[in-house]
PDB file of C-alpha atoms in Angstrom:
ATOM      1  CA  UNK E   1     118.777  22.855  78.305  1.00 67.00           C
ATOM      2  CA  UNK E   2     121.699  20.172  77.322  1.00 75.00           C
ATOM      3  CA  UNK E   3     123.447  20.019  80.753  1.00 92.00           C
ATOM      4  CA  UNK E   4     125.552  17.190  80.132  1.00 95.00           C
ATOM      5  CA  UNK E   5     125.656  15.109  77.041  1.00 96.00           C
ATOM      6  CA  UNK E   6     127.336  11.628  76.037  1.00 97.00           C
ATOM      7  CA  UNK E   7     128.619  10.243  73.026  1.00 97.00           C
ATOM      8  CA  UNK E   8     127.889   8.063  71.929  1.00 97.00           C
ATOM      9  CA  UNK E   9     124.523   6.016  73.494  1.00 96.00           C
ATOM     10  CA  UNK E  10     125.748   2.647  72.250  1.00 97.00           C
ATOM     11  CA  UNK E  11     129.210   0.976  71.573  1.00 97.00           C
ATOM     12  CA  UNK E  12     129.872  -2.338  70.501  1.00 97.00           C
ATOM     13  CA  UNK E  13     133.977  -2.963  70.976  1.00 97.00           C
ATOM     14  CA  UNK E  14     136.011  -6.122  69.814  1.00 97.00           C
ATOM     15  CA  UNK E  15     138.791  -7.439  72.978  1.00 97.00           C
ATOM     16  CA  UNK E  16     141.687  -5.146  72.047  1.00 96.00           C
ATOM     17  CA  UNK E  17     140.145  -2.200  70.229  1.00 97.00           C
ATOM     18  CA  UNK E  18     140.083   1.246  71.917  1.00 96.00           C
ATOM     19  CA  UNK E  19     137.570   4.019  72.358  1.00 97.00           C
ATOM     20  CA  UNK E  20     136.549   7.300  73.351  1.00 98.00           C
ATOM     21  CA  UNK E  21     133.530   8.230  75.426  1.00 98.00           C
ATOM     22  CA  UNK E  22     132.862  11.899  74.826  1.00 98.00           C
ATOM     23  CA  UNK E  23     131.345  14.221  77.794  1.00 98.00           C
ATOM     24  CA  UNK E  24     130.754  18.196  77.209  1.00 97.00           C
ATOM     25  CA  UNK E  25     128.928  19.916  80.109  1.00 96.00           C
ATOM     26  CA  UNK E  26     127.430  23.632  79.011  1.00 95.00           C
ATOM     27  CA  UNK E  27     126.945  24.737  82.720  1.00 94.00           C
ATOM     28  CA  UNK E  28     130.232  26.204  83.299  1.00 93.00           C
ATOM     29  CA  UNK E  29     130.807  23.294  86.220  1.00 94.00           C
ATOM     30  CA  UNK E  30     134.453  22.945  87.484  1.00 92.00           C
ATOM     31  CA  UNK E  31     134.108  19.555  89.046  1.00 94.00           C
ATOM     32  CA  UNK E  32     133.153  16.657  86.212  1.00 96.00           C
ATOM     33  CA  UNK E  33     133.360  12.838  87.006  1.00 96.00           C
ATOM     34  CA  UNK E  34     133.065   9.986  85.062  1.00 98.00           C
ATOM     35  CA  UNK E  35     131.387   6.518  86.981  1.00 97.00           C
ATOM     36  CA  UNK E  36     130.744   2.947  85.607  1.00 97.00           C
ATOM     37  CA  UNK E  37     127.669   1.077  86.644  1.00 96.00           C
ATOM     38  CA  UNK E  38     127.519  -2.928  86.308  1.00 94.00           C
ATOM     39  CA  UNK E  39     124.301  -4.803  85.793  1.00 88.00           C
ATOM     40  CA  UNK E  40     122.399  -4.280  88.917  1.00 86.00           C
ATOM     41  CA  UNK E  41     124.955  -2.704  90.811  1.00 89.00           C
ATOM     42  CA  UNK E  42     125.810   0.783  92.437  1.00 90.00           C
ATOM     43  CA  UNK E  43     127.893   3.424  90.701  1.00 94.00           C
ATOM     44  CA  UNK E  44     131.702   3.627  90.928  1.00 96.00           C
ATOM     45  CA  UNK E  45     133.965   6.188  90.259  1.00 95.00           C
ATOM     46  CA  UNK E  46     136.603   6.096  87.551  1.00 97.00           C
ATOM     47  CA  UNK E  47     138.053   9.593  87.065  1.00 97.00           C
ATOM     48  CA  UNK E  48     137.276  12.937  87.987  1.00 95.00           C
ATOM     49  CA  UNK E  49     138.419  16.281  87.385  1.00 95.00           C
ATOM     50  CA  UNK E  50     138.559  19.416  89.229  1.00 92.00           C
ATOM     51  CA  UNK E  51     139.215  22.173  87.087  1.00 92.00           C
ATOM     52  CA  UNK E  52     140.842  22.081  83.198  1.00 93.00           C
ATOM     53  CA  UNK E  53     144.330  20.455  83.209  1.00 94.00           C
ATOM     54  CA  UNK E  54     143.777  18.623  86.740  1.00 94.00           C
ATOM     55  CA  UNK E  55     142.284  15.318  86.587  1.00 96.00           C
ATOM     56  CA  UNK E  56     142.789  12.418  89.474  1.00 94.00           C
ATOM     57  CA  UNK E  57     142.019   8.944  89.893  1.00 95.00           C
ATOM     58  CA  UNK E  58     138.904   7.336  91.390  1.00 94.00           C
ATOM     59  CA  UNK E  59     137.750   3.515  92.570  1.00 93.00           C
ATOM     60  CA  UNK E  60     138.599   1.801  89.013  1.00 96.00           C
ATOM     61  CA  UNK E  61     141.092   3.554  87.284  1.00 97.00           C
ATOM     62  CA  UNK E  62     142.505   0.815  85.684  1.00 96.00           C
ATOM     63  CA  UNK E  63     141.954   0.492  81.993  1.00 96.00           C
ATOM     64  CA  UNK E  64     141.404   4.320  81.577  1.00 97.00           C
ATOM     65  CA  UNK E  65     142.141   7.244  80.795  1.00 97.00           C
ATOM     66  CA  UNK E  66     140.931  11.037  80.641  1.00 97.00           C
ATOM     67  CA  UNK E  67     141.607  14.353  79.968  1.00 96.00           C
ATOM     68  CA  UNK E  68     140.264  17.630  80.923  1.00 97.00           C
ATOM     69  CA  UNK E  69     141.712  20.897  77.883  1.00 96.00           C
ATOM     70  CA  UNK E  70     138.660  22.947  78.488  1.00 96.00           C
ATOM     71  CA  UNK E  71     135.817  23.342  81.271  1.00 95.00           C
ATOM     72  CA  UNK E  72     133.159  21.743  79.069  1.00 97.00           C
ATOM     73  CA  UNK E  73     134.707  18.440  77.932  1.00 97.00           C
ATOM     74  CA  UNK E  74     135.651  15.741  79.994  1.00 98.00           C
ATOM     75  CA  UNK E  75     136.561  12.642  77.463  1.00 98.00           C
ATOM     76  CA  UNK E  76     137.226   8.722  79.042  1.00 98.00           C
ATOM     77  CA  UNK E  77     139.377   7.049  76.833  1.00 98.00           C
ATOM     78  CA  UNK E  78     139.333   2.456  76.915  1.00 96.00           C
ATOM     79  CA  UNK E  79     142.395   1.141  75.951  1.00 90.00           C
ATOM     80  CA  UNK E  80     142.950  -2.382  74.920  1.00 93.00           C
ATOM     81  CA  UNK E  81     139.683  -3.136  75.554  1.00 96.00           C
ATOM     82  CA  UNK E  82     138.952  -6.200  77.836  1.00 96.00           C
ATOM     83  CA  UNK E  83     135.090  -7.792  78.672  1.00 96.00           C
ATOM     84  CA  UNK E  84     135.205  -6.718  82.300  1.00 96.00           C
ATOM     85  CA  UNK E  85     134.765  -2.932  80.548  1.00 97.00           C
ATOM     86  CA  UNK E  86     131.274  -3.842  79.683  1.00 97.00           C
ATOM     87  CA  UNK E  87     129.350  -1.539  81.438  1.00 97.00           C
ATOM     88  CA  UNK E  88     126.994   1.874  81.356  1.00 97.00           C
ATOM     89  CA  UNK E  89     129.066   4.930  81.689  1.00 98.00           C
ATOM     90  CA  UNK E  90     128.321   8.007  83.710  1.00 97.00           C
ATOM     91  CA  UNK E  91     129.588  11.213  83.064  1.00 97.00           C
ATOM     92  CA  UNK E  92     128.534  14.298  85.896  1.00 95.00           C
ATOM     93  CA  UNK E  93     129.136  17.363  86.472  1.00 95.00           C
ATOM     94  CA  UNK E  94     129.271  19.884  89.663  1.00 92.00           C
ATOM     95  CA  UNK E  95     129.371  23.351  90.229  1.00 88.00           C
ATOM     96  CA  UNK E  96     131.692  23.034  92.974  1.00 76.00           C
ATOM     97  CA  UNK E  97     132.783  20.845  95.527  1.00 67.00           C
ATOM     98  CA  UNK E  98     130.836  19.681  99.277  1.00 70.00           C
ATOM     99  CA  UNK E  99     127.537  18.633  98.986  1.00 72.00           C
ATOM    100  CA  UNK E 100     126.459  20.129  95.560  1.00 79.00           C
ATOM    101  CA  UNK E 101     123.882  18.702  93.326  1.00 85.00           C
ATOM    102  CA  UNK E 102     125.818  16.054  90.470  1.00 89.00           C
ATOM    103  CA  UNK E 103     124.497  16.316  87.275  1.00 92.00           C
ATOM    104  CA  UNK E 104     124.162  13.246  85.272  1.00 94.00           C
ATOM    105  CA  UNK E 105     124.451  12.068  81.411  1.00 95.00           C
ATOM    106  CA  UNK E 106     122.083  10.120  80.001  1.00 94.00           C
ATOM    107  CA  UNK E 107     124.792   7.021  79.753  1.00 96.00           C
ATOM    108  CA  UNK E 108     126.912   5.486  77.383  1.00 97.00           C
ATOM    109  CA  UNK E 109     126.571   1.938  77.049  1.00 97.00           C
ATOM    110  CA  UNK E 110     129.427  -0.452  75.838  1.00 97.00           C
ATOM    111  CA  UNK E 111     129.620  -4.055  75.822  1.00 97.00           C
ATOM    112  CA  UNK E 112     133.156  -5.842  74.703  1.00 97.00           C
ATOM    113  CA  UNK E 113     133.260  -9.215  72.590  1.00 96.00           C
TER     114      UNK E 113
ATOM    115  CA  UNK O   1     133.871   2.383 102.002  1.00 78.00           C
ATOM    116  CA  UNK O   2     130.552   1.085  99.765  1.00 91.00           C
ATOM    117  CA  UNK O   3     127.409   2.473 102.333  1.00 95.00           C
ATOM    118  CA  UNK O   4     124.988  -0.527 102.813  1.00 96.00           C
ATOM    119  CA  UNK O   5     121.827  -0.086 102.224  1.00 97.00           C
ATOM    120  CA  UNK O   6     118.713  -1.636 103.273  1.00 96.00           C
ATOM    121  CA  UNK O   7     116.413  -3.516 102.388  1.00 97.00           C
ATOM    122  CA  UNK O   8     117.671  -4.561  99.147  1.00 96.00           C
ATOM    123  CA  UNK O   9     114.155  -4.904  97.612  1.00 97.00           C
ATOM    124  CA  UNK O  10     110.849  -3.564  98.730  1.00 97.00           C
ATOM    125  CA  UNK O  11     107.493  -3.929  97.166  1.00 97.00           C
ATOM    126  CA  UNK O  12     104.603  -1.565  97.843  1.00 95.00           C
ATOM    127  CA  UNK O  13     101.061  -1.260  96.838  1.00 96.00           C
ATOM    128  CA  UNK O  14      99.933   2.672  95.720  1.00 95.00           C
ATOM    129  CA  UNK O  15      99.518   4.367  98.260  1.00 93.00           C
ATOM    130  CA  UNK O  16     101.674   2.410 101.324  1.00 94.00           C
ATOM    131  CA  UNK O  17     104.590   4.127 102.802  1.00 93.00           C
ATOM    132  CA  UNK O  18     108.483   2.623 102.547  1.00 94.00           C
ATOM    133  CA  UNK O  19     111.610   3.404 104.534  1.00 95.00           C
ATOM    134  CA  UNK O  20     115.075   3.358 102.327  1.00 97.00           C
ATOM    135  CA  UNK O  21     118.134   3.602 104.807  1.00 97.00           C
ATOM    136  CA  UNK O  22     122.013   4.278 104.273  1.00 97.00           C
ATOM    137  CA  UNK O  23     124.630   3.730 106.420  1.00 96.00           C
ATOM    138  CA  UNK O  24     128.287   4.354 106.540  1.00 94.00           C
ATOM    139  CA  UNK O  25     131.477   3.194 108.606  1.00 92.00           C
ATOM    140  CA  UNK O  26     132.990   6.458 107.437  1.00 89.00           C
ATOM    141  CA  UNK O  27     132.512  10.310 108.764  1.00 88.00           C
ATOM    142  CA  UNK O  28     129.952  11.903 106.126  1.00 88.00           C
ATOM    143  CA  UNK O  29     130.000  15.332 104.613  1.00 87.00           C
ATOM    144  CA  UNK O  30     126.540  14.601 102.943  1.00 89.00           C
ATOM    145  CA  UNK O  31     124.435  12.176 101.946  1.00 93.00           C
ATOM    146  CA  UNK O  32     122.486  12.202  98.052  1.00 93.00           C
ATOM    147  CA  UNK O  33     119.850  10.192  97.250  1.00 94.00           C
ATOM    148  CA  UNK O  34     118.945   9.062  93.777  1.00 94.00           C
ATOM    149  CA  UNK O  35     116.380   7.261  92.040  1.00 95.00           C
ATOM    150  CA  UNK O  36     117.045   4.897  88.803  1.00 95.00           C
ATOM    151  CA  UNK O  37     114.399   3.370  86.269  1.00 95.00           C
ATOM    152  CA  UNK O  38     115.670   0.847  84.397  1.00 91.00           C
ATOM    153  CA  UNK O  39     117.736   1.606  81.267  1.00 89.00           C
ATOM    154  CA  UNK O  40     118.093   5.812  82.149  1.00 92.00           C
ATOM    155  CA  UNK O  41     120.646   7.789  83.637  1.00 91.00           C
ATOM    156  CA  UNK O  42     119.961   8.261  87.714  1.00 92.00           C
ATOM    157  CA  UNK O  43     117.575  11.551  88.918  1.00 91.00           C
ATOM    158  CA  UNK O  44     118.205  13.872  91.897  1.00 89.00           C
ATOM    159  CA  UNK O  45     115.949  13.205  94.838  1.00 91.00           C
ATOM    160  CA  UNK O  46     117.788  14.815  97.447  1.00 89.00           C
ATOM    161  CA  UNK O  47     120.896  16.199  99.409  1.00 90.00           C
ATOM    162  CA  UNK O  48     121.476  16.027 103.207  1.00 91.00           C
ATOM    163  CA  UNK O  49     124.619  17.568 104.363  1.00 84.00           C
ATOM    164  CA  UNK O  50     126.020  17.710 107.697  1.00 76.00           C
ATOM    165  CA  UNK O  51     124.105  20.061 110.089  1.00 71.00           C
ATOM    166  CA  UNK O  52     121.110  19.221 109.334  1.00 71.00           C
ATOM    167  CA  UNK O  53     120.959  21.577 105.705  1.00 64.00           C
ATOM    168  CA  UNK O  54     118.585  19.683 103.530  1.00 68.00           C
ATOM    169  CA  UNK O  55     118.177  20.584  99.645  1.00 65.00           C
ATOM    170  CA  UNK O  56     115.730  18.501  97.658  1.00 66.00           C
ATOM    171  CA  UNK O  57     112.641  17.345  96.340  1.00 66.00           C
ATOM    172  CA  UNK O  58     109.264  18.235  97.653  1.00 63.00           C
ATOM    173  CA  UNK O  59     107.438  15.144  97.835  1.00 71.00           C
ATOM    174  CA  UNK O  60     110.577  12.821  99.568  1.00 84.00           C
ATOM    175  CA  UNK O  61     111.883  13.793 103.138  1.00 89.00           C
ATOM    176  CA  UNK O  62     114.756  12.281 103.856  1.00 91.00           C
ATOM    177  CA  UNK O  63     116.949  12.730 107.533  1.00 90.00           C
ATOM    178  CA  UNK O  64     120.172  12.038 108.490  1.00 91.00           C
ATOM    179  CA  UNK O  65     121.887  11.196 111.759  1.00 89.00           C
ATOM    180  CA  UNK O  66     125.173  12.664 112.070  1.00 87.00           C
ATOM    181  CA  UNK O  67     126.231  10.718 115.102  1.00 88.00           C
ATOM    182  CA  UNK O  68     125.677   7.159 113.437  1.00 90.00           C
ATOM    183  CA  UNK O  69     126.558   8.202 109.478  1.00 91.00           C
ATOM    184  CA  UNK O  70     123.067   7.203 108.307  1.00 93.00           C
ATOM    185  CA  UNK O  71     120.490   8.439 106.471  1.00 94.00           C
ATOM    186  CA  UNK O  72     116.846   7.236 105.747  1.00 94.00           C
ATOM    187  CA  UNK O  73     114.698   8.186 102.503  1.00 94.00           C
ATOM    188  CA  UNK O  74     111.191   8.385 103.432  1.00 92.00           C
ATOM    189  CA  UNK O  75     108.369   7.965 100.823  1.00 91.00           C
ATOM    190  CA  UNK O  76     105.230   8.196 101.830  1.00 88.00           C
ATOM    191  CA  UNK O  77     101.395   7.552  99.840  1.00 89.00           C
ATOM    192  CA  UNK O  78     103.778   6.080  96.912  1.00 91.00           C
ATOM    193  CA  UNK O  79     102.768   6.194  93.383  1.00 92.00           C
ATOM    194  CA  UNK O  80     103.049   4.151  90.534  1.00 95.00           C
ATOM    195  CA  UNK O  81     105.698   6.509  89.152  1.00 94.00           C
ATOM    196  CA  UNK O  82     107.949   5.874  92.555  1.00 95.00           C
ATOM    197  CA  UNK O  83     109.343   2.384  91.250  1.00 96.00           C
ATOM    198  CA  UNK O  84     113.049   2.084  90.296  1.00 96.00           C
ATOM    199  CA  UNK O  85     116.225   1.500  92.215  1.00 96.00           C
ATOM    200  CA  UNK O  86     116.960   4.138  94.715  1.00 97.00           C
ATOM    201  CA  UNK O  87     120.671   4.790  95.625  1.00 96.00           C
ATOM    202  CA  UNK O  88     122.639   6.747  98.379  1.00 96.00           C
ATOM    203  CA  UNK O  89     125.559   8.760  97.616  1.00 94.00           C
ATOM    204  CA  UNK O  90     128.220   9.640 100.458  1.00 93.00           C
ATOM    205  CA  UNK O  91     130.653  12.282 100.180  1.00 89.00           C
ATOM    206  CA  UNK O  92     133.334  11.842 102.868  1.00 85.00           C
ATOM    207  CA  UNK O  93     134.192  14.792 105.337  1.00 76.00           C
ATOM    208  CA  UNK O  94     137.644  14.470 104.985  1.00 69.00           C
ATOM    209  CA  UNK O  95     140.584  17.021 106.533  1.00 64.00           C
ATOM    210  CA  UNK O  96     140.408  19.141 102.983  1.00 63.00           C
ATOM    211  CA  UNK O  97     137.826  19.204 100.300  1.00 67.00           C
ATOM    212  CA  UNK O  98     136.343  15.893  98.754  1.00 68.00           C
ATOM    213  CA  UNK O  99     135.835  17.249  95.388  1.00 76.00           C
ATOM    214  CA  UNK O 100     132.280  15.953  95.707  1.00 79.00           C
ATOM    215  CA  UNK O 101     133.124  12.661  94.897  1.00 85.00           C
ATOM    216  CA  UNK O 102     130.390   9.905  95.760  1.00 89.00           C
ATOM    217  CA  UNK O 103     130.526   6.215  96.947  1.00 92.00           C
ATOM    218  CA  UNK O 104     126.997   4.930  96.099  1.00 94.00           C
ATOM    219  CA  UNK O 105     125.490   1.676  97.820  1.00 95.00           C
ATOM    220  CA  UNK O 106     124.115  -1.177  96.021  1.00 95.00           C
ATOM    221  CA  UNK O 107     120.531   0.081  95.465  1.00 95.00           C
ATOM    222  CA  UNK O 108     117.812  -0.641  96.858  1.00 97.00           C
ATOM    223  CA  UNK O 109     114.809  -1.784  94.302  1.00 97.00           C
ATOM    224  CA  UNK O 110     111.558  -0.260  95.154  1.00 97.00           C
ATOM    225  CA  UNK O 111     108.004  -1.779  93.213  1.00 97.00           C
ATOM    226  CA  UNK O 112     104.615   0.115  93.592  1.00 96.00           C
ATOM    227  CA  UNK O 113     102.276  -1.897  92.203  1.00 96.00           C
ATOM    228  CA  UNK O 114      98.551  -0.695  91.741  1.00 94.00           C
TER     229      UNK O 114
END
């Protein structure tokens, strides 16, 4: 069972360079998210997506961006990237909206120098 | 709105009981609870929505009072396997739909010891 799957695990980024974090979810779900954690701190949201083509800002946009062409991928995209980005990343997944089990990814994690 | 959670830290020998609770200033559709270990992605415990609908885990009971937008993770004769960071999710009962977006609190870091 994949469920939902990040690439890659580990990212080291110079200031300025820019990245994608791939996300592909096998479980048909509609709703996919993608949430930053910093050290020893809760998870907030950055982007989510309700269906393919629709996509809409969270908490901490800023810095990002995504894209949703199919149900199973949901990429983030860093752009100029800056040392506040260093972080784990979260992509989920849900079957549908209102109190539905999110399905995590294992976590990508970045740090910027 | 970030829920607050309390206590921030508890720690436990095997077998003692511990009370994790949530709050919110907001109205709440539902209320998720996850556990974190250190370095891995976080693990469904438990849903609560609103009317009392629980869907979860068997060994964790969890309630939540609708009137005062909190919710309290019980875990009772704990276990070695029980430490990690446990966080809340809210999902907002908004006019329309809330996608199933969640505003987690700041964890709350739980230590069984033997």
């Amino acid at each position: 069972n994949a469920g939902v799957t990040q690439t890659p695990k580990f990212r080291i980024l110079k200031i300025g360079q820019s990245m994608t974090l791939q996300c592909t979810q096998d479980m048909n779900h509609n709703y996919m998210y993608w949430y930053r954690q910093d050290p020893g701190m809760g998870l907030k949201l950055i982007y989510y997506s309700v269906g393919a083509g629709i996509t809409d800002k969270g908490e901490v946009p800023n810095g990002y961006n995504v894209s949703r062409s199919t149900t199973e991928d949901f990429p983030l995209r860093l752009e100029l990237a800056a040392p506040s980005q260093t972080s784990v990343y979260f992509c989920a997944s849900s079957p549908w909206a209102m109190g539905n089990t999110i399905y995590f990814g294992e976590g990508s994690w970045l740090t910027v120098v | 709105q970030q829920p607050v959670q309390s206590p921030q830290a508890v720690i436990l020998r095997e077998g003692e009981d511990a009370v994790i609770n949530c709050s919110s200033s907001k109205a709440l559709y539902s209320v998720h609870w996850y556990r974190q270990k250190h370095g891995e992605a976080p693990v469904f415990l438990m849903i609560l929505l609103k009317g009392g609908e629980q869907k979860g885990h068997d060994k964790i009971s969890a309630s939540f009072n609708e009137k005062k937008q909190q919710s309290s993770l019980y875990l009772t004769a704990s276990q070695l396997s029980y430490s990690g960071t446990y966080f809340c999710g809210t999902e907002l009962r908004a006019g329309g739909t809330s996608y199933g977006k969640l505003t987690f609190g700041q964890g709350t870091i739980l230590t069984v010891h033997p």
